[in-house]
Backbone as JSON Lines, residues from 0, in Angstrom:
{"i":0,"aa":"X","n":[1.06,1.62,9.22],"ca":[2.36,1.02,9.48],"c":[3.43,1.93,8.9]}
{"i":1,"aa":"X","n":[4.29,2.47,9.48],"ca":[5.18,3.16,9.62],"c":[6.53,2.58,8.83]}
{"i":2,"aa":"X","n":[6.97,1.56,8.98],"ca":[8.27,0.58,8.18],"c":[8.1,-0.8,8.51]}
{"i":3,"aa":"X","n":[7.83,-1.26,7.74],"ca":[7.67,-2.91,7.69],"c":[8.86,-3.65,7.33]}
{"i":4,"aa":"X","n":[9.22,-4.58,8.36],"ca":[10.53,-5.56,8.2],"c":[9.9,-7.04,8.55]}
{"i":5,"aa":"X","n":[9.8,-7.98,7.77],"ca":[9.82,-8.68,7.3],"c":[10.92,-9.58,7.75]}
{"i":6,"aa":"X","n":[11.64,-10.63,8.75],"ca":[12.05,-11.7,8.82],"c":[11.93,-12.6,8.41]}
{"i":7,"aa":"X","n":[13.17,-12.97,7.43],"ca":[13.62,-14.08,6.69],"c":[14.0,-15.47,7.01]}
{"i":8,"aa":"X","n":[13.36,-16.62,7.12],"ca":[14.53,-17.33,7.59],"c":[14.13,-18.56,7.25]}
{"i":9,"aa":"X","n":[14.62,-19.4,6.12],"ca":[15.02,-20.5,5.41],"c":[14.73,-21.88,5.97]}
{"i":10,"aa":"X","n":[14.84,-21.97,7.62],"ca":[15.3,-23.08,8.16],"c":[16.62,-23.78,8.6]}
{"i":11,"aa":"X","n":[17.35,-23.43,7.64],"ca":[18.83,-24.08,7.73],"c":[19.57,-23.6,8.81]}
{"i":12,"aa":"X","n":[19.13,-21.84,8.55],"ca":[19.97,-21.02,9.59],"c":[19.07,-20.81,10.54]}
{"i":13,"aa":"X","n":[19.04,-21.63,11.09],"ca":[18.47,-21.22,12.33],"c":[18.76,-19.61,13.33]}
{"i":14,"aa":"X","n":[19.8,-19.64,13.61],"ca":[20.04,-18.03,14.08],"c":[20.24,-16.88,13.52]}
{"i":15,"aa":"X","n":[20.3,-17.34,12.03],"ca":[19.98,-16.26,10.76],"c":[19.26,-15.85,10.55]}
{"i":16,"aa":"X","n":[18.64,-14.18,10.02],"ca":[17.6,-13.75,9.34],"c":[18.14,-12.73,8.92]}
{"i":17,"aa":"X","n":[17.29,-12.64,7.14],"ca":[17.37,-11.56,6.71],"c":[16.64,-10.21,6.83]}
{"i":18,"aa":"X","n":[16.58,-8.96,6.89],"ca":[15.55,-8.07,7.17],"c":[15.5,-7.62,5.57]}
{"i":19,"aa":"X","n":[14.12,-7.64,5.32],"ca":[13.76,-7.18,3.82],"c":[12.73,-5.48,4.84]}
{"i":20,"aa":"X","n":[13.25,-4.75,3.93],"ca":[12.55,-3.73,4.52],"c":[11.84,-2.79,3.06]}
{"i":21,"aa":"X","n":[10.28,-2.93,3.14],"ca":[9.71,-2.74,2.37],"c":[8.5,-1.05,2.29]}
{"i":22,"aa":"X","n":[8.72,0.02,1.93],"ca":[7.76,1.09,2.49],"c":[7.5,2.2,1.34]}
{"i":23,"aa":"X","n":[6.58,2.36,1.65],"ca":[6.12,3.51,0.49],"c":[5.65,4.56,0.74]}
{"i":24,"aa":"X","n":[6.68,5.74,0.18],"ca":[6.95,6.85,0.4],"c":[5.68,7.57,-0.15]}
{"i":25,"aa":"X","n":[5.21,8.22,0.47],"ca":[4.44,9.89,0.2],"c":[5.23,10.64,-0.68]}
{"i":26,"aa":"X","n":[3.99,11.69,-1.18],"ca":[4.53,12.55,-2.29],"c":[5.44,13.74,-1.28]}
{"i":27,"aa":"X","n":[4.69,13.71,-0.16],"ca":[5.57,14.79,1.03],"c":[7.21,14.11,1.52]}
{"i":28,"aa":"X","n":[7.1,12.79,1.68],"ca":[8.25,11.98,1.56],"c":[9.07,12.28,0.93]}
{"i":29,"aa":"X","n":[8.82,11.81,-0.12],"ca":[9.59,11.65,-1.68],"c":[10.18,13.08,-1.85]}
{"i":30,"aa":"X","n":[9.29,14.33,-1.59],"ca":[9.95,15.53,-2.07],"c":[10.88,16.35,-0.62]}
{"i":31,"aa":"X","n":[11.16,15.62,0.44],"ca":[12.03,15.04,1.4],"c":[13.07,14.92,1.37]}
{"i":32,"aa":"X","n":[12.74,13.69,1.0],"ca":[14.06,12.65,0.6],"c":[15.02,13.03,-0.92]}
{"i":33,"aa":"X","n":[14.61,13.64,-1.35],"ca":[14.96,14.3,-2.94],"c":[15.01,16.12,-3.0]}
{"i":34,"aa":"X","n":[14.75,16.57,-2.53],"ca":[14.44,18.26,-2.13],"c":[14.28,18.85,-3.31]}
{"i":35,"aa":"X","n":[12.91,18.13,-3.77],"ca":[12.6,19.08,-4.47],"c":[10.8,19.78,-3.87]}
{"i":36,"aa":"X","n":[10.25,19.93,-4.77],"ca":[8.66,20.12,-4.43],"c":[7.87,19.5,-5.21]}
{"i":37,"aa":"X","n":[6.34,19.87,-4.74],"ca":[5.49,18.77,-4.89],"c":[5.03,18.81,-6.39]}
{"i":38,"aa":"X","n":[5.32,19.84,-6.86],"ca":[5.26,19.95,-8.13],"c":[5.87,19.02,-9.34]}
{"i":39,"aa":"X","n":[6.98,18.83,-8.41],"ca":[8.2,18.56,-9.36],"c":[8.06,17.11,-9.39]}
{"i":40,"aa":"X","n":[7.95,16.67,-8.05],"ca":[7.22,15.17,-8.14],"c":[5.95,14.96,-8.24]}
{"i":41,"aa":"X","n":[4.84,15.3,-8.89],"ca":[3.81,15.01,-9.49],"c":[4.31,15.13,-10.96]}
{"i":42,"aa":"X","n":[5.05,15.98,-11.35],"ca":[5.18,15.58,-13.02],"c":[6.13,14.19,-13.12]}
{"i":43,"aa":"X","n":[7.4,14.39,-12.26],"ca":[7.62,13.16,-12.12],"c":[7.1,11.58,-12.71]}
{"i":44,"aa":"X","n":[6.18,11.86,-11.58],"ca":[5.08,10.94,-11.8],"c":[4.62,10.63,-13.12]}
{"i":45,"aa":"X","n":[4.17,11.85,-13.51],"ca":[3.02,12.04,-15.04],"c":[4.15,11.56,-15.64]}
{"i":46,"aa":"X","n":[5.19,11.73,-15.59],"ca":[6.28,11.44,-16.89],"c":[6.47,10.59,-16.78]}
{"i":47,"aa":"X","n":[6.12,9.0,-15.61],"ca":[6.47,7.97,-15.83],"c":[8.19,7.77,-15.08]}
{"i":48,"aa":"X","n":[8.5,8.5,-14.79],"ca":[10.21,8.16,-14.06],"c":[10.18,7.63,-13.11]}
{"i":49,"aa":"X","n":[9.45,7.69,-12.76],"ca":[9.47,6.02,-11.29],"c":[8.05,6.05,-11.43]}
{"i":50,"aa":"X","n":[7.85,4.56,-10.81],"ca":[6.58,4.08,-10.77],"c":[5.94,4.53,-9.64]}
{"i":51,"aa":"X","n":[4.51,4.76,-9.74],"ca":[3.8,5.07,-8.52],"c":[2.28,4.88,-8.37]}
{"i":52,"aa":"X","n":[1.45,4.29,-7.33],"ca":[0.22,4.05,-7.26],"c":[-0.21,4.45,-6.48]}
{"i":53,"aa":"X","n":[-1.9,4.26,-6.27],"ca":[-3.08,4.99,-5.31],"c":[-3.29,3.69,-4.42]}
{"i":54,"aa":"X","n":[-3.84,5.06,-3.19],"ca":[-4.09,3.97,-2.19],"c":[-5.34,5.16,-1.89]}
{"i":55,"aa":"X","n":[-6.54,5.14,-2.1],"ca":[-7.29,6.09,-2.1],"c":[-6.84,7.05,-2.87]}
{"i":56,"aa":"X","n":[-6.67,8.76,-2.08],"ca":[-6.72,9.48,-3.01],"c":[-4.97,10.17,-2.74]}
{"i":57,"aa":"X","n":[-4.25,9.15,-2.1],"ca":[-2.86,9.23,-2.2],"c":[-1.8,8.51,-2.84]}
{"i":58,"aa":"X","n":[-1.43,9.39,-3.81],"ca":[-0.12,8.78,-4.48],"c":[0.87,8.39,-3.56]}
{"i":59,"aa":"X","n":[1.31,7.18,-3.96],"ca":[2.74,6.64,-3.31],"c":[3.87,6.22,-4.22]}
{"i":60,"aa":"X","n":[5.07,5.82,-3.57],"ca":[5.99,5.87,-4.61],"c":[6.73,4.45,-3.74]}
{"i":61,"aa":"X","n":[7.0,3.69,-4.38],"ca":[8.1,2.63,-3.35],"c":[9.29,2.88,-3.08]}
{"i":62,"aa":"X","n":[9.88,2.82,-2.23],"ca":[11.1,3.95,-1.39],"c":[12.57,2.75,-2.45]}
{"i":63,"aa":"X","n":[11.97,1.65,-2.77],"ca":[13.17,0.98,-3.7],"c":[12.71,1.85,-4.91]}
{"i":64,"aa":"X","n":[11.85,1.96,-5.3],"ca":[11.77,2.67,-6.86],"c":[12.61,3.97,-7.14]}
{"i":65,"aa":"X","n":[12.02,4.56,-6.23],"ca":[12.62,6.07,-5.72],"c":[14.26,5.96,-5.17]}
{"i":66,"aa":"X","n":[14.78,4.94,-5.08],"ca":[16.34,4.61,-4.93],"c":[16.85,4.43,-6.33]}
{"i":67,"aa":"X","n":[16.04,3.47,-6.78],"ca":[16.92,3.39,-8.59],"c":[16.28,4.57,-9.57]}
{"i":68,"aa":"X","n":[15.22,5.3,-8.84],"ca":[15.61,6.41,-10.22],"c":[16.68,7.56,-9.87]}
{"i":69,"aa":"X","n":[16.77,7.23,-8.3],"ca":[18.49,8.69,-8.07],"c":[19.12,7.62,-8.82]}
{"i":70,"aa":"X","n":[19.68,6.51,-8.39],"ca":[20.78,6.03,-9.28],"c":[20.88,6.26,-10.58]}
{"i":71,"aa":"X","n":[19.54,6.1,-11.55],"ca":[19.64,6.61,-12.5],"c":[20.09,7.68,-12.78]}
{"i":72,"aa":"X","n":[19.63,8.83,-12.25],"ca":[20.31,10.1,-12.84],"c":[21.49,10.55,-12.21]}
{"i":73,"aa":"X","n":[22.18,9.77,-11.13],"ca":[23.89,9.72,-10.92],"c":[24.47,9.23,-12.12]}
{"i":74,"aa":"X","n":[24.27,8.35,-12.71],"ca":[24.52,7.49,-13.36],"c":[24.8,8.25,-14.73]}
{"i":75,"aa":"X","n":[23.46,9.08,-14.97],"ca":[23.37,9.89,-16.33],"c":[24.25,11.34,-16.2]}
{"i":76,"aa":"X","n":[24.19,11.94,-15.26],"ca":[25.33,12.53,-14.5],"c":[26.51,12.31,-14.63]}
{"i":77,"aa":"X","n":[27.16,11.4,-14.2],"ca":[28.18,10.95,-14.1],"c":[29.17,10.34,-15.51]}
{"i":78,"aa":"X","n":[27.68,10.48,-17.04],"ca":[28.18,9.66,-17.71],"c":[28.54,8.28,-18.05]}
């Protein structure tokens, strides 16, 4: 599965839904979406700066995790 969305919907609102969109990025992803290399996100990893688990013998990273640790270092950046 490629991106999973998830429809929300309460009852009340009937013609309402929320889309929760939930996916987990590859280490090829991740160093993508961030430009760095694969190096750089495997220590990453080892260092604990975002969370990440196995699914066999592939690391993944959750594409929300990997959003709040850029925020983090805008953040530390920025002061």
């Amino acid at each position: 599965i490629q991106s999973q969305y998830f429809p929300y919907d309460r009852g009340r609102d009937r013609g309402a839904s929320i889309m929760i969109e939930s996916r987990a990025l590859s280490v090829k992803e991740v160093c993508e979406k961030i430009g760095v290399s694969k190096p750089t996100v495997y220590k990453l990893i080892n260092e604990r700066k975002f969370p990440s688990f196995h699914i066999g013998k592939r690391h993944l990273v959750l594409a929300t995790d990997l959003d709040a640790f850029i925020e983090q270092q805008k953040e530390k950046e920025l002061g």
